[in-house]
mmCIF file of C-alpha atoms in Angstrom:
data_model
loop_
_atom_site.group_PDB
_atom_site.id
_atom_site.type_symbol
_atom_site.label_atom_id
_atom_site.label_comp_id
_atom_site.label_asym_id
_atom_site.label_seq_id
_atom_site.Cartn_x
_atom_site.Cartn_y
_atom_site.Cartn_z
ATOM 1 C CA MET A 17 12.854 11.498 14.990
ATOM 2 C CA THR A 18 15.141 10.921 17.920
ATOM 3 C CA GLY A 19 15.801 14.648 17.987
ATOM 4 C CA ASP A 20 12.230 15.447 19.065
ATOM 5 C CA ARG A 21 12.568 17.605 22.191
ATOM 6 C CA ASN A 22 9.371 16.071 23.593
ATOM 7 C CA SER A 23 10.614 12.491 23.188
ATOM 8 C CA ASN A 24 12.394 10.509 25.856
ATOM 9 C CA ASP A 25 15.079 8.315 24.287
ATOM 10 C CA THR A 26 14.908 5.520 26.850
ATOM 11 C CA LEU A 27 17.151 3.243 24.774
ATOM 12 C CA ARG A 28 20.443 4.901 25.768
ATOM 13 C CA MET A 29 22.437 2.651 23.450
ATOM 14 C CA ALA A 30 24.596 3.418 20.459
ATOM 15 C CA ALA A 31 22.643 2.908 17.242
ATOM 16 C CA ALA A 32 25.130 0.385 15.853
ATOM 17 C CA GLU A 33 25.079 -1.668 19.069
ATOM 18 C CA LEU A 34 21.291 -1.667 19.238
ATOM 19 C CA ASP A 35 20.842 -2.580 15.572
ATOM 20 C CA ALA A 36 23.330 -5.434 15.982
ATOM 21 C CA LEU A 37 21.369 -6.724 18.982
ATOM 22 C CA ILE A 38 18.091 -6.620 17.039
ATOM 23 C CA ALA A 39 19.689 -8.438 14.104
ATOM 24 C CA GLU A 40 20.964 -11.113 16.496
ATOM 25 C CA MET A 41 17.516 -11.522 18.102
ATOM 26 C CA ASN A 42 15.863 -11.801 14.697
ATOM 27 C CA ARG A 43 18.357 -14.405 13.484
ATOM 28 C CA ALA A 44 17.855 -16.471 16.637
ATOM 29 C CA GLY A 45 14.071 -16.584 16.234
ATOM 30 C CA ASP A 46 11.770 -17.908 13.522
ATOM 31 C CA ASP A 47 9.563 -14.841 13.440
ATOM 32 C CA PHE A 48 9.921 -14.268 9.689
ATOM 33 C CA SER A 49 9.939 -17.825 8.364
ATOM 34 C CA GLY A 50 6.273 -17.773 7.405
ATOM 35 C CA ASN A 51 5.880 -21.265 8.858
ATOM 36 C CA SER A 52 4.572 -20.542 12.352
ATOM 37 C CA ARG A 53 1.074 -21.014 13.718
ATOM 38 C CA ARG A 54 0.584 -17.252 14.039
ATOM 39 C CA LYS A 55 -2.392 -15.787 12.252
ATOM 40 C CA LEU A 56 -0.638 -12.699 10.887
ATOM 41 C CA ARG A 57 2.822 -12.829 9.408
ATOM 42 C CA ARG A 58 5.582 -10.697 10.883
ATOM 43 C CA TRP A 59 7.952 -8.780 8.639
ATOM 44 C CA ALA A 60 11.399 -7.514 9.613
ATOM 45 C CA TYR A 61 11.202 -3.779 10.311
ATOM 46 C CA THR A 62 14.546 -2.522 11.603
ATOM 47 C CA GLY A 63 17.128 0.215 11.234
ATOM 48 C CA THR A 64 14.793 3.015 12.284
ATOM 49 C CA ARG A 65 13.319 4.563 15.429
ATOM 50 C CA VAL A 66 9.653 5.218 16.155
ATOM 51 C CA PRO A 67 8.086 7.701 18.581
ATOM 52 C CA ILE A 68 5.433 6.116 20.785
ATOM 53 C CA ASP A 69 3.015 8.168 22.882
ATOM 54 C CA LEU A 70 2.068 6.166 25.971
ATOM 55 C CA ILE A 71 -1.412 7.062 27.219
ATOM 56 C CA GLU A 72 -1.799 6.293 30.909
ATOM 57 C CA HIS A 73 -5.153 5.471 32.477
ATOM 58 C CA ASN A 74 -5.373 8.997 33.911
ATOM 59 C CA GLY A 75 -4.990 10.461 30.412
ATOM 60 C CA HIS A 76 -1.378 11.566 30.908
ATOM 61 C CA ARG A 77 0.773 11.189 27.791
ATOM 62 C CA ARG A 78 4.457 10.337 27.748
ATOM 63 C CA ARG A 79 6.479 10.041 24.539
ATOM 64 C CA ILE A 80 9.341 7.592 24.207
ATOM 65 C CA VAL A 81 11.561 6.593 21.297
ATOM 66 C CA ALA A 82 11.658 2.857 20.566
ATOM 67 C CA ALA A 83 13.523 0.615 18.132
ATOM 68 C CA PRO A 84 11.251 -1.744 16.151
ATOM 69 C CA ARG A 85 12.055 -5.401 15.495
ATOM 70 C CA ASP A 86 9.141 -6.339 13.296
ATOM 71 C CA LEU A 87 5.812 -5.237 11.905
ATOM 72 C CA SER A 88 2.606 -7.076 11.054
ATOM 73 C CA ALA A 89 -0.861 -6.028 9.966
ATOM 74 C CA GLY A 90 -1.998 -6.281 13.579
ATOM 75 C CA GLY A 91 0.914 -4.890 15.572
ATOM 76 C CA MET A 92 4.649 -4.634 16.087
ATOM 77 C CA CYS A 93 7.476 -5.559 18.438
ATOM 78 C CA VAL A 94 9.733 -2.796 19.803
ATOM 79 C CA LEU A 95 12.728 -2.426 22.115
ATOM 80 C CA HIS A 96 12.919 0.389 24.667
ATOM 81 C CA GLY A 97 14.318 1.207 28.075
ATOM 82 C CA GLY A 98 12.321 0.483 31.216
ATOM 83 C CA PHE A 99 9.193 -1.532 31.916
ATOM 84 C CA ILE A 100 5.794 -0.626 30.443
ATOM 85 C CA HIS A 101 2.684 -2.072 32.032
ATOM 86 C CA PRO A 102 0.608 -4.189 29.628
ATOM 87 C CA GLY A 103 -2.756 -2.599 28.945
ATOM 88 C CA VAL A 104 -1.409 0.922 28.513
ATOM 89 C CA GLY A 105 -2.809 2.645 25.436
ATOM 90 C CA CYS A 106 -0.412 4.097 22.897
ATOM 91 C CA ALA A 107 -0.126 5.971 19.618
ATOM 92 C CA VAL A 108 2.709 4.853 17.338
ATOM 93 C CA THR A 109 4.027 7.208 14.654
ATOM 94 C CA LEU A 110 5.074 5.286 11.550
ATOM 95 C CA VAL A 111 6.509 6.811 8.385
ATOM 96 C CA GLN A 112 5.276 5.456 5.075
ATOM 97 C CA ILE A 113 7.683 4.626 2.269
ATOM 98 C CA GLY A 114 6.620 7.853 0.547
ATOM 99 C CA GLY A 115 7.315 9.946 3.660
ATOM 100 C CA THR A 116 3.781 10.361 5.024
ATOM 101 C CA ARG A 117 3.599 10.107 8.817
ATOM 102 C CA ASN A 118 0.732 8.060 10.219
ATOM 103 C CA VAL A 119 -0.311 7.808 13.851
ATOM 104 C CA ILE A 120 -1.513 4.292 14.665
ATOM 105 C CA ALA A 121 -3.613 3.735 17.777
ATOM 106 C CA GLY A 122 -2.680 0.661 19.786
ATOM 107 C CA ARG A 123 -2.120 -0.940 23.156
ATOM 108 C CA ILE A 124 0.835 -2.533 24.938
ATOM 109 C CA VAL A 125 -0.014 -6.227 25.275
ATOM 110 C CA ARG A 126 3.223 -7.626 26.731
ATOM 111 C CA CYS A 127 6.576 -6.483 28.067
ATOM 112 C CA ARG A 128 9.630 -8.608 28.884
ATOM 113 C CA HIS A 129 13.142 -7.898 30.116
ATOM 114 C CA VAL A 130 15.951 -8.338 27.563
ATOM 115 C CA ARG A 131 19.102 -7.184 29.364
ATOM 116 C CA GLY A 132 20.176 -4.304 31.556
ATOM 117 C CA ARG A 133 17.389 -1.754 31.374
ATOM 118 C CA LEU A 134 16.391 -2.854 27.875
ATOM 119 C CA HIS A 135 12.878 -4.301 27.478
ATOM 120 C CA GLU A 136 10.849 -5.661 24.580
ATOM 121 C CA SER A 137 7.149 -4.838 24.209
ATOM 122 C CA GLY A 138 4.444 -6.086 21.915
ATOM 123 C CA VAL A 139 2.059 -3.478 20.524
ATOM 124 C CA SER A 140 -1.374 -4.497 19.258
ATOM 125 C CA PHE A 141 -2.982 -2.055 16.823
ATOM 126 C CA VAL A 142 -6.623 -1.094 17.271
ATOM 127 C CA SER A 143 -7.163 -1.426 13.511
ATOM 128 C CA GLN A 144 -5.127 -3.476 11.071
ATOM 129 C CA ILE A 145 -2.678 -1.613 8.865
ATOM 130 C CA ARG A 146 -1.092 -2.362 5.499
ATOM 131 C CA PRO A 147 2.541 -3.305 6.192
ATOM 132 C CA GLU A 148 3.347 -2.741 2.511
ATOM 133 C CA ASP A 149 2.847 0.984 3.176
ATOM 134 C CA TYR A 150 5.911 0.876 5.436
ATOM 135 C CA VAL A 151 8.005 -2.067 4.212
ATOM 136 C CA ALA A 152 9.248 -2.302 0.613
ATOM 137 C CA PHE A 153 8.131 -5.667 -0.766
ATOM 138 C CA GLY A 154 8.540 -4.856 -4.458
ATOM 139 C CA ASP A 155 5.828 -5.259 -7.101
ATOM 140 C CA GLY A 156 3.030 -7.739 -6.688
ATOM 141 C CA ALA A 157 0.550 -8.764 -4.029
ATOM 142 C CA VAL A 158 1.605 -9.396 -0.453
ATOM 143 C CA PHE A 159 -0.619 -11.349 1.900
ATOM 144 C CA HIS A 160 -0.189 -11.091 5.630
ATOM 145 C CA VAL A 161 -2.038 -14.183 6.798
ATOM 146 C CA GLU A 162 0.672 -16.578 7.981
ATOM 147 C CA HIS A 163 -1.063 -19.803 8.987
ATOM 148 C CA VAL A 164 -3.856 -21.239 6.853
ATOM 149 C CA ASP A 165 -5.917 -24.237 7.890
ATOM 150 C CA PRO A 166 -7.295 -25.567 4.572
ATOM 151 C CA ALA A 167 -10.158 -27.374 6.311
ATOM 152 C CA ALA A 168 -11.324 -24.054 7.773
ATOM 153 C CA LEU A 169 -11.927 -22.587 4.315
ATOM 154 C CA ASP A 170 -15.671 -23.079 4.025
ATOM 155 C CA CYS A 171 -16.906 -20.603 1.451
ATOM 156 C CA THR A 172 -18.021 -20.321 -2.162
ATOM 157 C CA VAL A 173 -15.290 -19.361 -4.628
ATOM 158 C CA LEU A 174 -16.083 -18.170 -8.158
ATOM 159 C CA VAL A 175 -13.319 -18.846 -10.693
ATOM 160 C CA CYS A 176 -13.736 -17.194 -14.108
ATOM 161 C CA MET A 177 -11.339 -19.193 -16.254
ATOM 162 C CA SER A 178 -11.756 -20.848 -19.654
ATOM 163 C CA ASN A 179 -8.542 -22.908 -19.663
ATOM 164 C CA ALA A 180 -9.535 -26.454 -18.631
ATOM 165 C CA ALA A 181 -6.012 -27.402 -17.558
ATOM 166 C CA GLU A 182 -5.792 -24.415 -15.219
ATOM 167 C CA GLN A 183 -9.253 -25.197 -13.854
ATOM 168 C CA ARG A 184 -8.007 -28.660 -12.888
ATOM 169 C CA LEU A 185 -4.980 -27.095 -11.204
ATOM 170 C CA VAL A 186 -7.168 -24.792 -9.095
ATOM 171 C CA SER A 187 -9.367 -27.762 -8.128
ATOM 172 C CA HIS A 188 -6.248 -29.647 -7.064
ATOM 173 C CA TYR A 189 -5.008 -26.733 -4.964
ATOM 174 C CA LEU A 190 -8.349 -26.528 -3.121
ATOM 175 C CA ARG A 191 -8.862 -30.264 -2.708
ATOM 176 C CA ASP A 192 -8.288 -30.258 1.082
ATOM 177 C CA THR A 193 -10.624 -27.358 1.755
ATOM 178 C CA ASN A 194 -14.362 -27.237 2.315
ATOM 179 C CA ALA A 195 -14.754 -24.547 -0.315
ATOM 180 C CA THR A 196 -17.389 -24.808 -3.027
ATOM 181 C CA VAL A 197 -15.672 -23.905 -6.301
ATOM 182 C CA LEU A 198 -17.743 -22.555 -9.194
ATOM 183 C CA PHE A 199 -16.015 -22.453 -12.583
ATOM 184 C CA ALA A 200 -17.293 -20.037 -15.224
ATOM 185 C CA ASN A 201 -16.041 -20.341 -18.804
ATOM 186 C CA ASP A 202 -17.384 -16.955 -19.890
ATOM 187 C CA LEU A 203 -19.113 -13.812 -18.641
ATOM 188 C CA ASP A 204 -22.650 -15.156 -19.058
ATOM 189 C CA ALA A 205 -21.803 -18.249 -17.016
ATOM 190 C CA ALA A 206 -20.304 -16.056 -14.304
ATOM 191 C CA LYS A 207 -23.420 -13.869 -14.193
ATOM 192 C CA SER A 208 -25.597 -16.951 -13.780
ATOM 193 C CA MET A 209 -23.598 -17.919 -10.673
ATOM 194 C CA LEU A 210 -23.997 -14.633 -8.798
ATOM 195 C CA ASP A 211 -27.055 -15.997 -6.988
ATOM 196 C CA GLU A 212 -24.696 -18.478 -5.283
ATOM 197 C CA HIS A 213 -23.243 -15.476 -3.396
ATOM 198 C CA PRO A 214 -19.527 -16.213 -3.775
ATOM 199 C CA LYS A 215 -17.302 -14.948 -0.968
ATOM 200 C CA VAL A 216 -14.338 -14.394 -3.275
ATOM 201 C CA ALA A 217 -13.745 -14.475 -7.027
ATOM 202 C CA PHE A 218 -10.737 -15.030 -9.284
ATOM 203 C CA ILE A 219 -10.836 -13.732 -12.861
ATOM 204 C CA ASP A 220 -8.281 -14.833 -15.451
ATOM 205 C CA HIS A 221 -6.544 -12.219 -17.607
ATOM 206 C CA GLU A 222 -8.443 -13.514 -20.641
ATOM 207 C CA ILE A 223 -11.601 -15.618 -20.801
ATOM 208 C CA ASN A 224 -12.594 -16.961 -24.207
ATOM 209 C CA GLU A 225 -10.781 -14.063 -25.912
ATOM 210 C CA GLN A 226 -12.511 -11.478 -23.714
ATOM 211 C CA PRO A 227 -10.175 -9.368 -21.530
ATOM 212 C CA GLY A 228 -10.516 -10.303 -17.884
ATOM 213 C CA ILE A 229 -10.573 -6.653 -16.853
ATOM 214 C CA ASP A 230 -13.759 -6.177 -18.915
ATOM 215 C CA VAL A 231 -15.320 -9.219 -17.244
ATOM 216 C CA LEU A 232 -14.349 -7.718 -13.902
ATOM 217 C CA ARG A 233 -16.054 -4.403 -14.667
ATOM 218 C CA ASP A 234 -19.200 -6.140 -15.941
ATOM 219 C CA LEU A 235 -19.473 -8.335 -12.845
ATOM 220 C CA ARG A 236 -19.032 -5.334 -10.574
ATOM 221 C CA GLU A 237 -21.786 -3.517 -12.453
ATOM 222 C CA CYS A 238 -23.992 -6.612 -12.084
ATOM 223 C CA GLY A 239 -23.639 -6.400 -8.316
ATOM 224 C CA LEU A 240 -20.757 -8.733 -7.456
ATOM 225 C CA THR A 241 -19.517 -7.169 -4.221
ATOM 226 C CA CYS A 242 -17.092 -9.793 -2.917
ATOM 227 C CA PRO A 243 -13.290 -9.419 -3.140
ATOM 228 C CA ILE A 244 -12.009 -10.134 -6.653
ATOM 229 C CA ALA A 245 -8.470 -11.132 -7.600
ATOM 230 C CA LEU A 246 -7.537 -10.462 -11.219
ATOM 231 C CA LEU A 247 -5.004 -12.976 -12.568
ATOM 232 C CA ALA A 248 -2.338 -11.352 -14.747
ATOM 233 C CA ASP A 249 -0.258 -13.249 -17.290
ATOM 234 C CA HIS A 250 2.465 -10.594 -17.105
ATOM 235 C CA LEU A 251 2.381 -8.779 -13.774
ATOM 236 C CA SER A 252 3.622 -5.191 -13.675
ATOM 237 C CA GLU A 253 2.876 -2.133 -11.602
ATOM 238 C CA ALA A 254 0.867 -0.674 -14.497
ATOM 239 C CA THR A 255 -1.182 -3.876 -14.814
ATOM 240 C CA ARG A 256 -1.821 -3.883 -11.085
ATOM 241 C CA GLU A 257 -2.944 -0.247 -11.050
ATOM 242 C CA ARG A 258 -5.312 -0.858 -13.972
ATOM 243 C CA GLY A 259 -6.827 -3.845 -12.207
ATOM 244 C CA LEU A 260 -7.271 -2.021 -8.910
ATOM 245 C CA SER A 261 -8.821 0.985 -10.645
ATOM 246 C CA ALA A 262 -11.288 -1.322 -12.397
ATOM 247 C CA GLY A 263 -12.483 -2.733 -9.082
ATOM 248 C CA ALA A 264 -10.133 -5.604 -8.321
ATOM 249 C CA THR A 265 -9.243 -6.192 -4.702
ATOM 250 C CA GLU A 266 -5.819 -7.458 -5.759
ATOM 251 C CA VAL A 267 -3.928 -8.507 -8.882
ATOM 252 C CA LEU A 268 -2.004 -11.798 -8.795
ATOM 253 C CA GLY A 269 0.651 -12.927 -11.236
ATOM 254 C CA LYS A 270 0.565 -16.302 -12.960
ATOM 255 C CA PRO A 271 1.589 -18.962 -12.334
ATOM 256 C CA PHE A 272 0.550 -18.892 -8.672
ATOM 257 C CA THR A 273 1.210 -21.449 -5.952
ATOM 258 C CA ARG A 274 -1.228 -23.344 -3.772
ATOM 259 C CA GLU A 275 0.069 -21.441 -0.747
ATOM 260 C CA LEU A 276 -0.639 -18.090 -2.405
ATOM 261 C CA LEU A 277 -4.144 -19.163 -3.418
ATOM 262 C CA LEU A 278 -5.010 -20.340 0.107
ATOM 263 C CA ARG A 279 -3.578 -17.211 1.701
ATOM 264 C CA ALA A 280 -5.432 -14.974 -0.721
ATOM 265 C CA ILE A 281 -8.790 -16.611 -0.004
ATOM 266 C CA THR A 282 -8.193 -16.592 3.747
ATOM 267 C CA GLU A 283 -7.138 -12.966 3.841
ATOM 268 C CA PHE A 284 -9.950 -11.779 1.602
ATOM 269 C CA VAL A 285 -12.571 -13.523 3.718
ATOM 270 C CA GLU A 286 -11.159 -13.228 7.230
ATOM 271 C CA ARG A 287 -9.231 -9.973 7.256
ATOM 272 C CA GLY A 288 -12.249 -7.851 6.585
ATOM 273 C CA LEU A 289 -11.828 -7.350 2.841
ATOM 274 C CA GLU A 290 -15.285 -8.670 2.136
ATOM 275 C CA PRO A 291 -18.177 -6.185 1.776
ATOM 276 C CA ARG A 292 -19.712 -4.846 4.978
ATOM 277 C CA GLY A 293 -23.444 -5.032 4.447
ATOM 278 C CA ALA A 294 -24.811 -2.122 2.465
ATOM 279 C CA GLN A 295 -21.442 -0.381 2.553
ATOM 280 C CA SER A 296 -19.894 -2.765 0.049
ATOM 281 C CA ARG A 297 -17.012 -2.127 -2.285
ATOM 282 C CA VAL A 298 -19.422 -1.560 -5.165
ATOM 283 C CA ALA A 299 -21.703 0.731 -3.170
ATOM 284 C CA ASN A 300 -18.490 2.537 -2.236
ATOM 285 C CA ALA A 301 -17.745 3.417 -5.849
ATOM 286 C CA ALA A 302 -18.544 6.170 -8.298
ATOM 287 C CA SER A 303 -19.250 5.834 -12.003
ATOM 288 C CA ALA A 304 -17.870 8.545 -14.287
ATOM 289 C CA ARG A 305 -20.885 8.078 -16.549
ATOM 290 C CA ASP A 306 -23.381 8.468 -13.695
ATOM 291 C CA VAL A 307 -21.833 11.560 -12.099
ATOM 292 C CA GLY A 308 -20.869 13.203 -15.395
ATOM 293 C CA LEU A 309 -17.177 13.596 -14.587
ATOM 294 C CA PRO A 310 -14.041 12.360 -16.386
ATOM 295 C CA LEU A 311 -12.794 9.012 -15.100
ATOM 296 C CA THR A 312 -9.316 10.483 -14.565
ATOM 297 C CA LEU A 313 -10.811 13.088 -12.217
ATOM 298 C CA LEU A 314 -12.584 10.402 -10.193
ATOM 299 C CA GLU A 315 -9.430 8.290 -10.009
ATOM 300 C CA GLU A 316 -7.478 11.311 -8.759
ATOM 301 C CA PHE A 317 -10.055 11.834 -6.008
ATOM 302 C CA VAL A 318 -9.801 8.145 -5.042
ATOM 303 C CA GLY A 319 -6.109 8.785 -4.376
ATOM 304 C CA GLU A 320 -7.042 11.816 -2.276
ATOM 305 C CA LEU A 321 -9.462 9.691 -0.242
ATOM 306 C CA ARG A 322 -6.611 7.388 0.774
ATOM 307 C CA ALA A 323 -4.563 10.411 1.871
ATOM 308 C CA ILE A 324 -7.559 11.705 3.836
ATOM 309 C CA ALA A 325 -7.794 8.350 5.630
ATOM 310 C CA HIS A 326 -4.185 8.786 6.788
ATOM 311 C CA THR A 327 -4.959 12.329 7.948
ATOM 312 C CA ILE A 328 -7.913 11.059 9.978
ATOM 313 C CA ASP A 329 -5.733 8.387 11.600
ATOM 314 C CA GLU A 330 -3.170 11.047 12.548
ATOM 315 C CA GLN A 331 -5.814 13.349 14.015
ATOM 316 C CA VAL A 332 -7.303 10.505 16.042
ATOM 317 C CA GLY A 333 -3.860 9.494 17.294
ATOM 318 C CA ARG A 334 -3.114 12.965 18.654
ATOM 319 C CA SER A 335 -6.737 13.563 19.788
ATOM 320 C CA ASP A 336 -7.107 16.579 17.477
ATOM 321 C CA CYS A 337 -10.877 16.830 17.786
ATOM 322 C CA GLY A 338 -11.140 20.237 16.092
ATOM 323 C CA GLY A 339 -8.957 19.236 13.168
ATOM 324 C CA LEU A 340 -10.835 15.969 12.762
ATOM 325 C CA GLN A 341 -14.198 17.726 12.631
ATOM 326 C CA ARG A 342 -12.905 20.080 9.922
ATOM 327 C CA THR A 343 -11.577 17.124 7.927
ATOM 328 C CA LEU A 344 -14.915 15.336 8.235
ATOM 329 C CA ARG A 345 -16.883 18.378 7.052
ATOM 330 C CA GLU A 346 -14.603 18.836 4.038
ATOM 331 C CA LEU A 347 -14.710 15.114 3.260
ATOM 332 C CA CYS A 348 -18.497 14.995 3.430
ATOM 333 C CA SER A 349 -18.818 17.888 0.983
ATOM 334 C CA ALA A 350 -16.167 16.681 -1.487
ATOM 335 C CA ALA A 351 -17.224 13.019 -1.471
ATOM 336 C CA SER A 352 -20.807 13.986 -2.177
ATOM 337 C CA GLY A 353 -19.746 16.139 -5.133
ATOM 338 C CA TYR A 354 -17.715 13.305 -6.645
ATOM 339 C CA GLY A 355 -20.527 10.780 -6.255
ATOM 340 C CA PHE A 356 -19.160 8.823 -3.276
ATOM 341 C CA LYS A 357 -22.412 8.940 -1.321
ATOM 342 C CA VAL A 358 -21.462 6.158 1.098
ATOM 343 C CA VAL A 359 -18.262 7.959 2.126
ATOM 344 C CA ALA A 360 -20.114 11.269 2.490
ATOM 345 C CA ALA A 361 -22.811 9.704 4.682
ATOM 346 C CA ALA A 362 -20.233 7.945 6.853
ATOM 347 C CA ALA A 363 -18.235 11.168 7.321
ATOM 348 C CA ASP A 364 -21.400 13.007 8.332
ATOM 349 C CA ASP A 365 -22.351 10.271 10.817
ATOM 350 C CA VAL A 366 -18.897 10.200 12.420
ATOM 351 C CA GLY A 367 -18.863 13.999 12.691
ATOM 352 C CA LYS A 368 -22.177 13.970 14.536
ATOM 353 C CA MET A 369 -21.052 11.196 16.910
ATOM 354 C CA ILE A 370 -17.838 13.020 17.815
ATOM 355 C CA LYS A 371 -19.671 16.312 18.315
ATOM 356 C CA ASN A 372 -22.260 14.667 20.570
ATOM 357 C CA ALA A 373 -19.647 12.739 22.555
ATOM 358 C CA GLY A 374 -17.642 15.860 23.347
ATOM 359 C CA ALA A 375 -14.745 13.688 24.516
ATOM 360 C CA ILE A 376 -11.118 14.753 24.744
ATOM 361 C CA GLU A 377 -9.917 11.283 23.745
ATOM 362 C CA ILE A 378 -11.279 10.038 20.411
ATOM 363 C CA ASP A 379 -12.150 6.352 20.214
ATOM 364 C CA PRO A 380 -10.435 5.016 17.039
ATOM 365 C CA ALA A 381 -13.342 2.601 16.588
ATOM 366 C CA LEU A 382 -15.537 5.579 15.634
ATOM 367 C CA THR A 383 -13.492 6.314 12.528
ATOM 368 C CA GLN A 384 -12.394 2.813 11.526
ATOM 369 C CA GLU A 385 -15.325 2.136 9.192
ATOM 370 C CA LEU A 386 -14.905 5.547 7.555
ATOM 371 C CA THR A 387 -11.174 5.150 6.910
ATOM 372 C CA ASP A 388 -11.810 1.647 5.560
ATOM 373 C CA LEU A 389 -14.306 3.154 3.115
ATOM 374 C CA CYS A 390 -11.837 5.850 2.055
ATOM 375 C CA ARG A 391 -9.151 3.254 1.381
ATOM 376 C CA SER A 392 -11.455 0.886 -0.526
ATOM 377 C CA ALA A 393 -13.142 3.494 -2.753
ATOM 378 C CA ARG A 394 -13.084 2.747 -6.479
ATOM 379 C CA ALA A 395 -13.853 4.658 -9.670
ATOM 380 C CA PHE A 396 -15.569 3.105 -12.693
ATOM 381 C CA PRO A 397 -16.148 4.315 -16.264
#
C-alpha cells in the first residue's frame, strides 16, 4: 500500500522504529483492557499501513499513508506526519482478513502532537463497522461494547430455556438490571410471550428435547423480529454458521459469563441490531419454500449480498456515482428475483435519490440503511 504513487507517506520513519513506538504507546495506555468507561471497545490494530483520503472543505482530496494503533466499531487511531485539522472528512481504506478492500467514510475528530513531525489523529466512522472483519479474534462471538451500566438495561428479555438451574443463573446475572426477564420452558410458552415484544431473545441449544435451532426458526416464522442469540453447548464455526443461517443474530457458547450476557444485550439493543420498523430482520429474509428455490441457492446469494454491501461502501468512499448506480440497478433486479423484496425496494429508493441529487460527493448516510439490510439478510427453508 505504501507503494501507491498517489499516496504521500508523511510518516518518514523506518517501519521497525514506528512499530516499536506504537507498541510502546499501546503498552503505556489502558486502551485494550476492556475496563474503561468508553462505549466501544478498542482493539489493537498494528503492523500495517492504511491509505487515508483527506477530503477538504473545498472538495480537494489528498491521500496520505498512516500507521494505525487501534480499531473499534466506531473509529480508529492512526499516526501520521503533520497536523490535520479536526472536522476534515476522510475515506479510510481497510483490508479485510480475506483480502477484500473496503473504503470507510469518516471524519478526523482530534489531532495531537506526538514527537518531531509525528502526530496522532482519531478517526470517527460515519457508520459502524465490524472489527472482526479486519482483526482475527478466532471462533466465537465478539462484542464491541466496552462499558455496560447494568441499571441502564431497561428492556424485555425472552429466555427460552428448560433447565431450571440455568434459569436461576440467568436471573442472578441480570439481578442489577431493570430488565424484565421472561422464561419459556418450551416453544408454545415462547409463542405466548411474543405479545410482550421482547427486545432480545436467548434460545438454548435444546429445550425439552427439541433442538433450539428449530425453536429459533419457528419463532422467526411467528414474527419474532428482535435479535436472537442461540446458545450452543459445543461452539464451533459450523455450529455458528448453522445458527446464523437459521436467523440467529449471534451464537454464544456455554457456559457464558455475566459480563458476556450484559454486553450481548447492550450491543443487540443499542448498537442498532434490533429491527428497524418494517425493515426488520425477518422482513429482510427469503423463504426457499415461498420463492421456490433451493435453500443452498438462497444462502449463496446471502453471501453475495454481504459482498455487494462492501462494494457499495467502496464506491461511496471514492465517490463513484456511475459505478454505484450500476450496482444498485443490478442489486434491485437480483434481490427481487431471489425474494428479498425489502433489499430490492431499498436499492431502488437509493438509486432514485442519488440520481435526483446529482451530487459529486455521495452522502454515506444515503446508503447506510441499504448496506445494513444487505449484511443482515437471512435465508430460511
